[in-house]
Amino acid sequence: MSAATTPDPENLGPGRPVLFRHGTVLTMDDSHTVLRDADVLVIGERVEAVGHNLSAPDDALVIDATGGIVMPGMIDTHRHLWQTAMRGYGADWTLTQYFVWYYLEWGKIFRPEDIHAGNLLSAIEALDAGVTTLVDWSHGLRTIDHADAALDALESVPGRHVFAYGNIQAAPWEWSASPDFRDFVTRRLHGKGDMLGFQLAFDVTGDPAFPEKAAFEAARDLGAPVTTHAGVWGATNDDGIRLMHEHGFMTPSTIYVHAATLTPDSYNRIAATGGSVSISTESEQSAGQGYPPSWRLRRHGIPASLSMDTSVWWSGDLFSAMRSTLSADRSREHLEAHARTETVTHCVLRAEDVVDWATRGGAKALGLDSVTGSLQPGRKADVILIKNDQNPAMFPLLNPYGHVVFQAQRADVHTVLVNGRVVKHDHHLVNIDLTPARQAVGDTVDYLMTTMGEEAWTTGMNPEVPKVTVHDNPYTYTDWSAAGSD
Ligand SMILES: [Zn+2]
């Protein structure tokens, strides 16, 4: 784009009213009201009005939303932002290789500045992709300096964040009890309002002695919800859920990440105590935590939200989360029907449902549904416009939910508001410079390559392909082989 189209930051300052004009508006209110050729007016931090032919204050920035979709900013309820410094490095990993690399071998060499670099890039990336609320599942916090660095990065980016404090290098019952940690919470997390929330992030191993009890008690003392990887094949299972339940630590604010390999008993306990599940479909499919559980959650009436988990594999946008989740759910339904020699004639899960999970579902999971996740007068103005007149896939716009899920991409995010502030406009980030993030991540990559050594770096990124015999010719009556006769 030419320099002439770059938005002038002077004209997009915080506090200026914004009017989206002539868009298709997905309100994501209780009735999922959809308005065609409609307007959304933002004044200050809040949505002032949603409707037709709204009049704008004289000083309003009027954005032509014709041909576009105006909807709430998306909400990611589980992302390890620090790992974005290693973007794409683990594309061919399994969960085992991820555990070995981060938990056992190399996570411990990350310095505070490396955590800062990943967080900075990831938080910026989220805004660019229309993700306005982001849970930083920050489990690389080996020291309080790491935690300060992680939070410094979040606070330098104008997104709405929830800081989920964690540390995979130490026992949760130890770090959550340390005076340093308590001091950090008091110093940096208390009283930050709805722009910076706080959770405790740790997993429950299923040890019958339930040593995690002390960490749950710490969370309760601090008034912080717990987010936990639960139902992860080979790592966490029904025992953890049962222990949490028996000790009274399953609450409506608890978020169960993945919840992919649990039995009906555990889903019943989650449903009965009102918690929600964060589905990371691309992660579950590729890393192997279990089959993405949306199909089971529906049957148990468990609320869902969506997440991207880690950009060491996947990009940090929820378009791919919505698309993969809907596809995985339908794939499961078809396969199960085929196993019964039946045919699915009607889809149960709809595009509208996964748009809900990516917006108001996330807000509900985080206890922020009176703040964000829908476009209604009085809600904070976390608003995105999906519009790209240069993209042939953006017309005709017939089924707006379907268009968001199966047609649109992150490059189609035209405008993003967080808390009423324009952070992206006309496809450009506003007052956000990528240069420091690029420099910081470059420094981190250089440091890691040097520290690990070239061989470890290369083999880490290129895990061996297991040696298996592939029978490309199971027919005994011919020697012909697709791979050739040798
Ligand atoms: Zn995770």
Short mmCIF file of C-alpha atoms and ligand atoms in Angstrom, two decimals:
data_model
loop_
_atom_site.label_atom_id
_atom_site.label_comp_id
_atom_site.label_asym_id
_atom_site.label_seq_id
_atom_site.Cartn_x
_atom_site.Cartn_y
_atom_site.Cartn_z
CA MET A 1 0.00 0.00 0.00
CA SER A 2 1.18 3.53 -0.65
CA ALA A 3 2.22 5.82 2.15
CA ALA A 4 -0.82 7.92 1.42
CA THR A 5 -3.11 5.17 2.75
CA THR A 6 -1.22 4.72 6.01
CA PRO A 7 -3.49 6.02 8.75
CA ASP A 8 -2.47 9.25 10.33
CA PRO A 9 -2.11 8.51 14.04
CA GLU A 10 -3.14 12.08 14.80
CA ASN A 11 -6.57 11.29 13.48
CA LEU A 12 -6.98 8.01 15.34
CA GLY A 13 -6.18 9.11 18.84
CA PRO A 14 -7.87 7.49 21.82
CA GLY A 15 -11.13 9.11 22.71
CA ARG A 16 -12.22 10.00 19.21
CA PRO A 17 -15.68 8.57 18.46
CA VAL A 18 -15.77 5.88 15.78
CA LEU A 19 -18.71 5.03 13.56
CA PHE A 20 -18.72 1.86 11.49
CA ARG A 21 -21.17 2.53 8.65
CA HIS A 22 -23.14 0.15 6.39
CA GLY A 23 -21.67 -3.14 7.62
CA THR A 24 -23.09 -6.58 8.30
CA VAL A 25 -23.07 -6.58 12.09
CA LEU A 26 -22.77 -9.79 14.11
CA THR A 27 -23.73 -8.52 17.54
CA MET A 28 -23.21 -11.87 19.32
CA ASP A 29 -25.83 -10.70 21.82
CA ASP A 30 -28.10 -13.20 23.59
CA SER A 31 -30.19 -13.62 20.44
CA HIS A 32 -27.21 -13.55 18.09
CA THR A 33 -28.83 -10.62 16.30
CA VAL A 34 -27.46 -10.03 12.80
CA LEU A 35 -28.06 -6.62 11.21
CA ARG A 36 -27.50 -5.89 7.54
CA ASP A 37 -26.42 -2.45 6.30
CA ALA A 38 -26.04 -1.39 9.91
CA ASP A 39 -23.86 0.87 12.01
CA VAL A 40 -21.89 0.57 15.25
CA LEU A 41 -21.09 3.74 17.15
CA VAL A 42 -18.25 3.81 19.68
CA ILE A 43 -17.84 6.70 22.09
CA GLY A 44 -14.99 6.67 24.58
CA GLU A 45 -14.30 3.15 25.78
CA ARG A 46 -17.74 1.80 25.04
CA VAL A 47 -20.22 0.80 22.39
CA GLU A 48 -22.76 3.61 22.34
CA ALA A 49 -25.24 2.23 19.83
CA VAL A 50 -25.82 -0.54 17.30
CA GLY A 51 -28.48 -0.02 14.63
CA HIS A 52 -29.43 1.54 11.34
CA ASN A 53 -28.69 5.09 10.19
CA LEU A 54 -27.03 6.17 13.42
CA SER A 55 -25.99 9.78 13.52
CA ALA A 56 -22.33 10.42 14.23
CA PRO A 57 -20.79 13.13 16.35
CA ASP A 58 -19.06 15.78 14.22
CA ASP A 59 -15.59 14.61 15.19
CA ALA A 60 -16.24 10.90 14.65
CA LEU A 61 -13.97 8.75 12.53
CA VAL A 62 -16.44 7.27 10.06
CA ILE A 63 -15.33 3.90 8.68
CA ASP A 64 -17.11 2.60 5.61
CA ALA A 65 -17.92 -1.01 6.46
CA THR A 66 -19.74 -1.68 3.20
CA GLY A 67 -19.06 -5.25 2.09
CA GLY A 68 -17.58 -6.08 5.46
CA ILE A 69 -18.48 -7.76 8.73
CA VAL A 70 -18.42 -5.90 12.05
CA MET A 71 -18.18 -8.21 15.03
CA PRO A 72 -16.76 -8.40 18.56
CA GLY A 73 -13.00 -8.79 18.87
CA MET A 74 -11.99 -12.42 19.21
CA ILE A 75 -10.85 -13.97 22.49
CA ASP A 76 -8.11 -16.58 22.88
CA THR A 77 -8.32 -18.32 26.26
CA HIS A 78 -4.96 -20.16 26.16
CA ARG A 79 -1.78 -19.14 24.40
CA HIS A 80 1.84 -19.50 25.51
CA LEU A 81 2.99 -16.13 24.20
CA TRP A 82 6.63 -16.61 25.18
CA GLN A 83 6.94 -19.44 22.66
CA THR A 84 6.22 -17.11 19.73
CA ALA A 85 9.94 -16.26 19.68
CA MET A 86 10.33 -19.78 18.24
CA ARG A 87 7.59 -19.31 15.65
CA GLY A 88 7.11 -22.37 13.47
CA TYR A 89 10.20 -24.15 14.82
CA GLY A 90 8.19 -27.16 16.03
CA ALA A 91 5.96 -27.55 12.97
CA ASP A 92 6.78 -31.28 12.77
CA TRP A 93 6.78 -32.00 16.49
CA THR A 94 4.59 -34.29 18.51
CA LEU A 95 3.57 -33.42 22.05
CA THR A 96 6.38 -35.64 23.33
CA GLN A 97 8.96 -33.67 21.37
CA TYR A 98 7.44 -30.43 22.65
CA PHE A 99 7.72 -31.65 26.25
CA VAL A 100 11.30 -32.75 25.73
CA TRP A 101 12.33 -29.48 24.11
CA TYR A 102 10.59 -26.99 26.42
CA TYR A 103 10.04 -28.84 29.69
CA LEU A 104 13.17 -30.97 29.90
CA GLU A 105 15.92 -29.52 27.76
CA TRP A 106 15.71 -25.93 26.61
CA GLY A 107 12.90 -24.05 28.40
CA LYS A 108 15.28 -23.41 31.26
CA ILE A 109 17.72 -21.42 29.14
CA PHE A 110 15.17 -18.72 28.26
CA ARG A 111 16.16 -15.40 29.84
CA PRO A 112 13.73 -12.66 30.88
CA GLU A 113 14.44 -10.78 27.65
CA ASP A 114 13.54 -13.90 25.65
CA ILE A 115 10.19 -14.15 27.41
CA HIS A 116 9.71 -10.45 26.71
CA ALA A 117 10.51 -10.90 23.02
CA GLY A 118 8.03 -13.72 22.48
CA ASN A 119 5.30 -11.98 24.45
CA LEU A 120 5.77 -8.72 22.58
CA LEU A 121 5.55 -10.33 19.16
CA SER A 122 2.63 -12.55 20.11
CA ALA A 123 0.59 -9.73 21.67
CA ILE A 124 1.07 -7.59 18.56
CA GLU A 125 0.25 -10.50 16.29
CA ALA A 126 -2.99 -11.07 18.16
CA LEU A 127 -4.19 -7.51 17.61
CA ASP A 128 -3.30 -7.64 13.94
CA ALA A 129 -5.42 -10.81 13.61
CA GLY A 130 -8.43 -9.30 15.40
CA VAL A 131 -7.83 -11.07 18.72
CA THR A 132 -8.56 -8.34 21.24
CA THR A 133 -8.50 -10.41 24.44
CA LEU A 134 -5.65 -12.81 25.01
CA VAL A 135 -4.84 -15.16 27.89
CA ASP A 136 -1.08 -15.38 28.26
CA TRP A 137 -0.67 -18.93 29.63
CA SER A 138 2.78 -17.92 30.80
CA HIS A 139 4.49 -21.05 32.06
CA GLY A 140 8.09 -20.07 31.38
CA LEU A 141 8.40 -17.88 34.48
CA ARG A 142 11.46 -19.38 36.14
CA THR A 143 12.07 -16.23 38.18
CA ILE A 144 10.20 -13.07 39.09
CA ASP A 145 12.41 -11.24 36.60
CA HIS A 146 10.90 -13.45 33.91
CA ALA A 147 7.42 -12.55 35.17
CA ASP A 148 8.18 -8.83 35.17
CA ALA A 149 9.52 -9.12 31.62
CA ALA A 150 6.44 -11.02 30.43
CA LEU A 151 4.11 -8.46 31.92
CA ASP A 152 6.16 -5.49 30.71
CA ALA A 153 5.64 -6.79 27.17
CA LEU A 154 1.88 -7.23 27.64
CA GLU A 155 1.52 -3.75 29.09
CA SER A 156 3.36 -2.22 26.14
CA VAL A 157 0.73 -3.50 23.69
CA PRO A 158 -2.82 -2.09 23.80
CA GLY A 159 -4.68 -5.44 23.93
CA ARG A 160 -6.91 -6.76 26.69
CA HIS A 161 -4.91 -9.40 28.52
CA VAL A 162 -5.25 -12.05 31.19
CA PHE A 163 -1.93 -13.00 32.72
CA ALA A 164 -2.00 -16.68 33.64
CA TYR A 165 1.06 -17.11 35.84
CA GLY A 166 2.90 -20.42 35.59
CA ASN A 167 6.29 -22.07 35.79
CA ILE A 168 7.01 -25.47 34.27
CA GLN A 169 10.44 -25.60 35.90
CA ALA A 170 9.11 -25.76 39.47
CA ALA A 171 6.31 -27.35 41.47
CA PRO A 172 3.16 -25.19 41.53
CA TRP A 173 2.74 -25.78 45.26
CA GLU A 174 6.18 -24.24 45.75
CA TRP A 175 6.22 -21.24 43.44
CA SER A 176 2.66 -20.24 44.30
CA ALA A 177 3.63 -20.07 47.97
CA SER A 178 6.81 -18.06 47.53
CA PRO A 179 6.95 -14.52 48.96
CA ASP A 180 8.41 -13.28 45.65
CA PHE A 181 5.38 -14.49 43.77
CA ARG A 182 2.96 -12.98 46.30
CA ASP A 183 4.83 -9.70 46.11
CA PHE A 184 4.66 -9.77 42.29
CA VAL A 185 0.90 -10.26 42.40
CA THR A 186 0.45 -7.35 44.78
CA ARG A 187 2.85 -5.14 42.88
CA ARG A 188 1.72 -5.80 39.34
CA LEU A 189 -1.62 -7.58 39.11
CA HIS A 190 -3.99 -6.32 41.75
CA GLY A 191 -6.52 -3.68 40.85
CA LYS A 192 -5.76 -3.51 37.12
CA GLY A 193 -9.43 -3.55 36.12
CA ASP A 194 -10.71 -5.26 33.03
CA MET A 195 -7.64 -4.58 30.84
CA LEU A 196 -5.43 -6.97 32.80
CA GLY A 197 -6.82 -10.06 34.45
CA PHE A 198 -5.00 -12.73 36.43
CA GLN A 199 -5.13 -16.53 36.60
CA LEU A 200 -2.94 -19.27 38.03
CA ALA A 201 -1.72 -21.71 35.39
CA PHE A 202 -0.64 -25.19 36.39
CA ASP A 203 -1.45 -28.83 35.69
CA VAL A 204 -2.66 -31.60 37.98
CA THR A 205 -0.63 -34.77 37.60
CA GLY A 206 -3.04 -37.15 39.30
CA ASP A 207 -0.63 -37.97 42.14
CA PRO A 208 -3.00 -39.43 44.80
CA ALA A 209 -1.29 -37.26 47.45
CA PHE A 210 -2.65 -34.23 45.52
CA PRO A 211 0.29 -31.91 46.17
CA GLU A 212 -1.37 -29.33 43.88
CA LYS A 213 -3.86 -28.67 46.70
CA ALA A 214 -1.65 -25.90 48.05
CA ALA A 215 -1.55 -24.18 44.66
CA PHE A 216 -5.35 -24.26 44.43
CA GLU A 217 -5.50 -22.77 47.93
CA ALA A 218 -3.09 -20.04 46.85
CA ALA A 219 -5.32 -19.26 43.87
CA ARG A 220 -8.34 -19.09 46.15
CA ASP A 221 -6.52 -16.78 48.57
CA LEU A 222 -5.61 -14.48 45.69
CA GLY A 223 -9.05 -14.57 44.10
CA ALA A 224 -7.51 -15.94 40.91
CA PRO A 225 -9.20 -18.53 38.68
CA VAL A 226 -7.18 -21.62 37.76
CA THR A 227 -6.48 -22.67 34.18
CA THR A 228 -5.16 -26.18 33.76
CA HIS A 229 -4.19 -28.55 30.93
CA ALA A 230 -6.62 -31.38 31.67
CA GLY A 231 -7.35 -34.49 29.66
CA VAL A 232 -4.05 -34.52 27.78
CA TRP A 233 -3.08 -37.97 26.53
CA GLY A 234 -0.15 -39.34 28.50
CA ALA A 235 0.05 -36.32 30.83
CA THR A 236 -3.14 -35.46 32.71
CA ASN A 237 -6.29 -37.54 33.09
CA ASP A 238 -9.43 -38.31 35.07
CA ASP A 239 -7.50 -38.66 38.34
CA GLY A 240 -6.64 -34.97 38.29
CA ILE A 241 -10.25 -33.98 37.68
CA ARG A 242 -11.47 -36.29 40.44
CA LEU A 243 -8.96 -34.90 42.93
CA MET A 244 -9.89 -31.32 42.06
CA HIS A 245 -13.57 -32.17 42.47
CA GLU A 246 -13.22 -34.08 45.73
CA HIS A 247 -11.31 -31.15 47.24
CA GLY A 248 -13.78 -28.54 46.06
CA PHE A 249 -11.53 -26.78 43.56
CA MET A 250 -13.72 -27.09 40.46
CA THR A 251 -15.53 -23.77 40.06
CA PRO A 252 -17.39 -21.88 37.30
CA SER A 253 -14.24 -19.85 36.62
CA THR A 254 -11.99 -22.90 36.15
CA ILE A 255 -10.80 -23.40 32.58
CA TYR A 256 -9.90 -26.92 31.44
CA VAL A 257 -7.55 -26.70 28.48
CA HIS A 258 -7.92 -29.45 25.84
CA ALA A 259 -10.10 -31.80 27.97
CA ALA A 260 -9.63 -34.23 25.13
CA THR A 261 -9.07 -37.63 26.77
CA LEU A 262 -11.47 -37.68 29.69
CA THR A 263 -14.21 -40.16 30.50
CA PRO A 264 -17.88 -39.19 30.85
CA ASP A 265 -17.41 -39.08 34.62
CA SER A 266 -14.97 -36.17 34.30
CA TYR A 267 -17.14 -34.31 31.80
CA ASN A 268 -20.05 -34.73 34.23
CA ARG A 269 -17.96 -33.20 37.02
CA ILE A 270 -17.00 -30.26 34.79
CA ALA A 271 -20.61 -29.74 33.74
CA ALA A 272 -21.90 -29.97 37.30
CA THR A 273 -19.46 -27.37 38.61
CA GLY A 274 -19.96 -24.90 35.77
CA GLY A 275 -16.44 -24.68 34.36
CA SER A 276 -15.56 -24.37 30.70
CA VAL A 277 -13.18 -25.96 28.22
CA SER A 278 -10.67 -24.19 26.02
CA ILE A 279 -10.48 -26.12 22.77
CA SER A 280 -7.18 -25.87 20.85
CA THR A 281 -8.14 -27.89 17.83
CA GLU A 282 -5.03 -27.44 15.71
CA SER A 283 -2.93 -28.37 18.71
CA GLU A 284 -4.98 -31.41 19.68
CA GLN A 285 -5.00 -32.68 16.10
CA SER A 286 -1.31 -32.25 15.44
CA ALA A 287 0.39 -32.69 18.81
CA GLY A 288 -1.81 -35.52 20.06
CA GLN A 289 -3.53 -34.40 23.27
CA GLY A 290 -6.66 -36.20 22.07
CA TYR A 291 -9.49 -35.65 19.62
CA PRO A 292 -10.75 -32.03 19.80
CA PRO A 293 -13.57 -32.42 22.32
CA SER A 294 -16.31 -30.14 20.98
CA TRP A 295 -18.49 -33.12 20.06
CA ARG A 296 -18.37 -34.37 23.66
CA LEU A 297 -18.79 -30.96 25.26
CA ARG A 298 -22.01 -30.45 23.33
CA ARG A 299 -23.40 -33.70 24.71
CA HIS A 300 -22.56 -32.70 28.28
CA GLY A 301 -23.65 -29.07 27.95
CA ILE A 302 -20.17 -27.78 28.80
CA PRO A 303 -19.41 -24.22 27.61
CA ALA A 304 -16.50 -23.82 25.21
CA SER A 305 -13.99 -21.22 24.15
CA LEU A 306 -11.20 -21.41 21.58
CA SER A 307 -7.44 -21.08 21.74
CA MET A 308 -4.31 -21.39 19.61
CA ASP A 309 -1.97 -22.80 22.31
CA THR A 310 1.46 -21.97 20.84
CA SER A 311 2.98 -20.40 17.77
CA VAL A 312 5.93 -22.80 17.98
CA TRP A 313 3.57 -24.75 15.69
CA TRP A 314 0.55 -22.58 14.70
CA SER A 315 -0.14 -19.00 13.84
CA GLY A 316 -1.91 -16.92 16.44
CA ASP A 317 -5.23 -16.25 14.76
CA LEU A 318 -8.65 -17.56 15.60
CA PHE A 319 -9.86 -17.91 12.02
CA SER A 320 -7.89 -21.13 11.87
CA ALA A 321 -9.24 -22.12 15.31
CA MET A 322 -12.84 -21.64 14.20
CA ARG A 323 -12.30 -23.39 10.90
CA SER A 324 -10.43 -26.39 12.30
CA THR A 325 -12.84 -26.79 15.23
CA LEU A 326 -15.91 -26.84 13.02
CA SER A 327 -14.24 -29.26 10.62
CA ALA A 328 -13.02 -31.59 13.37
CA ASP A 329 -16.46 -31.73 14.94
CA ARG A 330 -18.12 -32.55 11.63
CA SER A 331 -15.41 -35.06 10.77
CA ARG A 332 -16.09 -36.89 14.02
CA GLU A 333 -19.84 -36.93 13.42
CA HIS A 334 -19.37 -38.35 9.93
CA LEU A 335 -16.90 -41.02 11.04
CA GLU A 336 -19.10 -42.17 13.90
CA ALA A 337 -22.11 -42.33 11.63
CA HIS A 338 -20.19 -44.30 9.03
CA ALA A 339 -19.14 -46.78 11.71
CA ARG A 340 -22.87 -47.36 12.29
CA THR A 341 -23.41 -47.54 8.48
CA GLU A 342 -25.43 -44.35 8.74
CA THR A 343 -25.17 -41.02 6.94
CA VAL A 344 -25.11 -37.59 8.54
CA THR A 345 -27.67 -35.57 6.62
CA HIS A 346 -27.63 -32.42 8.78
CA CYS A 347 -24.72 -30.73 10.50
CA VAL A 348 -25.26 -30.27 14.21
CA LEU A 349 -22.46 -27.78 14.89
CA ARG A 350 -22.89 -24.60 12.91
CA ALA A 351 -20.53 -21.84 11.82
CA GLU A 352 -22.49 -19.57 14.13
CA ASP A 353 -21.52 -21.76 17.10
CA VAL A 354 -17.79 -21.49 16.58
CA VAL A 355 -18.05 -17.72 16.04
CA ASP A 356 -19.83 -17.65 19.40
CA TRP A 357 -17.03 -19.68 21.04
CA ALA A 358 -14.41 -17.33 19.57
CA THR A 359 -16.14 -14.26 21.01
CA ARG A 360 -18.72 -14.42 23.77
CA GLY A 361 -17.74 -17.97 24.72
CA GLY A 362 -14.27 -16.71 25.58
CA ALA A 363 -15.69 -13.73 27.43
CA LYS A 364 -17.92 -15.96 29.56
CA ALA A 365 -15.05 -18.33 30.33
CA LEU A 366 -13.01 -15.39 31.61
CA GLY A 367 -15.87 -13.80 33.54
CA LEU A 368 -15.71 -10.84 31.16
CA ASP A 369 -19.06 -11.20 29.39
CA SER A 370 -20.35 -7.96 30.87
CA VAL A 371 -17.25 -6.28 29.41
CA THR A 372 -16.53 -7.82 26.01
CA GLY A 373 -17.49 -10.61 23.61
CA SER A 374 -20.59 -8.91 22.16
CA LEU A 375 -21.56 -5.63 20.51
CA GLN A 376 -24.18 -4.10 22.77
CA PRO A 377 -24.59 -0.58 24.13
CA GLY A 378 -22.57 -0.25 27.31
CA ARG A 379 -20.10 -3.03 26.58
CA LYS A 380 -16.46 -2.07 26.19
CA ALA A 381 -15.70 -1.43 22.54
CA ASP A 382 -13.60 -4.41 21.42
CA VAL A 383 -14.67 -4.34 17.79
CA ILE A 384 -13.26 -5.68 14.55
CA LEU A 385 -14.13 -5.01 10.93
CA ILE A 386 -13.43 -7.84 8.49
CA LYS A 387 -13.29 -6.22 5.09
CA ASN A 388 -10.89 -6.48 2.20
CA ASP A 389 -11.97 -5.00 -1.10
CA GLN A 390 -8.86 -6.48 -2.76
CA ASN A 391 -9.75 -10.05 -1.81
CA PRO A 392 -11.98 -11.89 -4.30
CA ALA A 393 -13.02 -14.23 -1.49
CA MET A 394 -14.79 -11.38 0.29
CA PHE A 395 -17.83 -11.31 -2.03
CA PRO A 396 -20.61 -12.16 -2.31
CA LEU A 397 -21.26 -11.95 1.42
CA LEU A 398 -24.28 -14.23 1.80
CA ASN A 399 -23.87 -16.22 5.02
CA PRO A 400 -21.97 -13.99 7.41
CA TYR A 401 -21.09 -16.64 10.02
CA GLY A 402 -19.99 -19.02 7.30
CA HIS A 403 -17.98 -16.26 5.72
CA VAL A 404 -16.11 -15.54 8.94
CA VAL A 405 -15.31 -19.21 9.49
CA PHE A 406 -14.59 -20.59 6.03
CA GLN A 407 -13.77 -17.60 3.80
CA ALA A 408 -12.11 -14.84 5.77
CA GLN A 409 -8.49 -14.78 6.93
CA ARG A 410 -6.35 -12.65 9.17
CA ALA A 411 -5.30 -10.46 6.23
CA ASP A 412 -8.94 -9.45 5.89
CA VAL A 413 -8.97 -7.80 9.32
CA HIS A 414 -9.35 -4.16 8.31
CA THR A 415 -9.91 -2.36 11.61
CA VAL A 416 -9.49 -3.34 15.27
CA LEU A 417 -10.63 -1.43 18.33
CA VAL A 418 -9.70 -2.39 21.88
CA ASN A 419 -11.46 -0.61 24.73
CA GLY A 420 -12.57 2.03 22.21
CA ARG A 421 -9.07 2.67 20.93
CA VAL A 422 -8.20 2.16 17.27
CA VAL A 423 -5.20 -0.20 17.18
CA LYS A 424 -5.49 -1.23 13.54
CA HIS A 425 -7.07 0.67 10.67
CA ASP A 426 -7.15 0.13 6.94
CA HIS A 427 -5.05 -3.03 7.40
CA HIS A 428 -2.27 -1.17 9.26
CA LEU A 429 -1.44 -1.33 12.93
CA VAL A 430 -1.73 2.11 14.51
CA ASN A 431 1.15 3.41 16.63
CA ILE A 432 2.61 -0.07 16.90
CA ASP A 433 6.11 -0.45 15.51
CA LEU A 434 7.24 -3.96 14.61
CA THR A 435 10.92 -2.97 14.62
CA PRO A 436 11.58 -3.51 18.36
CA ALA A 437 9.78 -6.87 18.29
CA ARG A 438 11.71 -7.97 15.21
CA GLN A 439 15.01 -6.95 16.81
CA ALA A 440 14.20 -8.59 20.16
CA VAL A 441 13.09 -11.88 18.60
CA GLY A 442 16.16 -11.87 16.37
CA ASP A 443 18.37 -11.46 19.43
CA THR A 444 16.58 -14.33 21.16
CA VAL A 445 16.97 -16.63 18.17
CA ASP A 446 20.69 -15.78 17.95
CA TYR A 447 21.12 -16.45 21.66
CA LEU A 448 19.28 -19.78 21.53
CA MET A 449 21.17 -20.99 18.45
CA THR A 450 24.48 -20.10 20.04
CA THR A 451 23.64 -21.61 23.40
CA MET A 452 22.15 -24.81 22.01
CA GLY A 453 24.77 -25.29 19.33
CA GLU A 454 24.08 -25.86 15.68
CA GLU A 455 23.48 -29.59 15.89
CA ALA A 456 20.93 -29.41 18.70
CA TRP A 457 19.22 -26.49 16.99
CA THR A 458 18.93 -28.36 13.70
CA THR A 459 17.84 -31.71 15.11
CA GLY A 460 15.35 -29.94 17.38
CA MET A 461 13.64 -28.43 14.37
CA ASN A 462 13.87 -31.57 12.25
CA PRO A 463 12.89 -34.58 14.33
CA GLU A 464 13.67 -37.96 12.82
CA VAL A 465 11.05 -39.64 10.75
CA PRO A 466 10.41 -43.03 12.35
CA LYS A 467 11.60 -45.96 10.31
CA VAL A 468 8.53 -47.95 9.39
CA THR A 469 7.91 -50.27 6.53
CA VAL A 470 5.22 -48.95 4.25
CA HIS A 471 3.59 -51.62 2.16
CA ASP A 472 2.75 -49.92 -1.08
CA ASN A 473 1.94 -53.23 -2.70
CA PRO A 474 -0.04 -55.62 -0.51
CA TYR A 475 -1.14 -57.66 -3.57
CA THR A 476 0.57 -61.00 -3.76
CA TYR A 477 -0.33 -61.51 -7.42
CA THR A 478 1.98 -58.78 -8.78
CA ASP A 479 5.44 -57.44 -8.11
CA TRP A 480 4.56 -53.96 -9.37
CA SER A 481 5.37 -51.20 -6.89
CA ALA A 482 4.39 -47.54 -6.99
CA ALA A 483 7.81 -46.73 -5.55
CA GLY A 484 9.60 -48.59 -8.34
CA SER A 485 10.96 -52.09 -8.63
CA ASP A 486 14.14 -51.46 -6.61
ZN ZN B 1 -1.02 -25.22 26.33
#
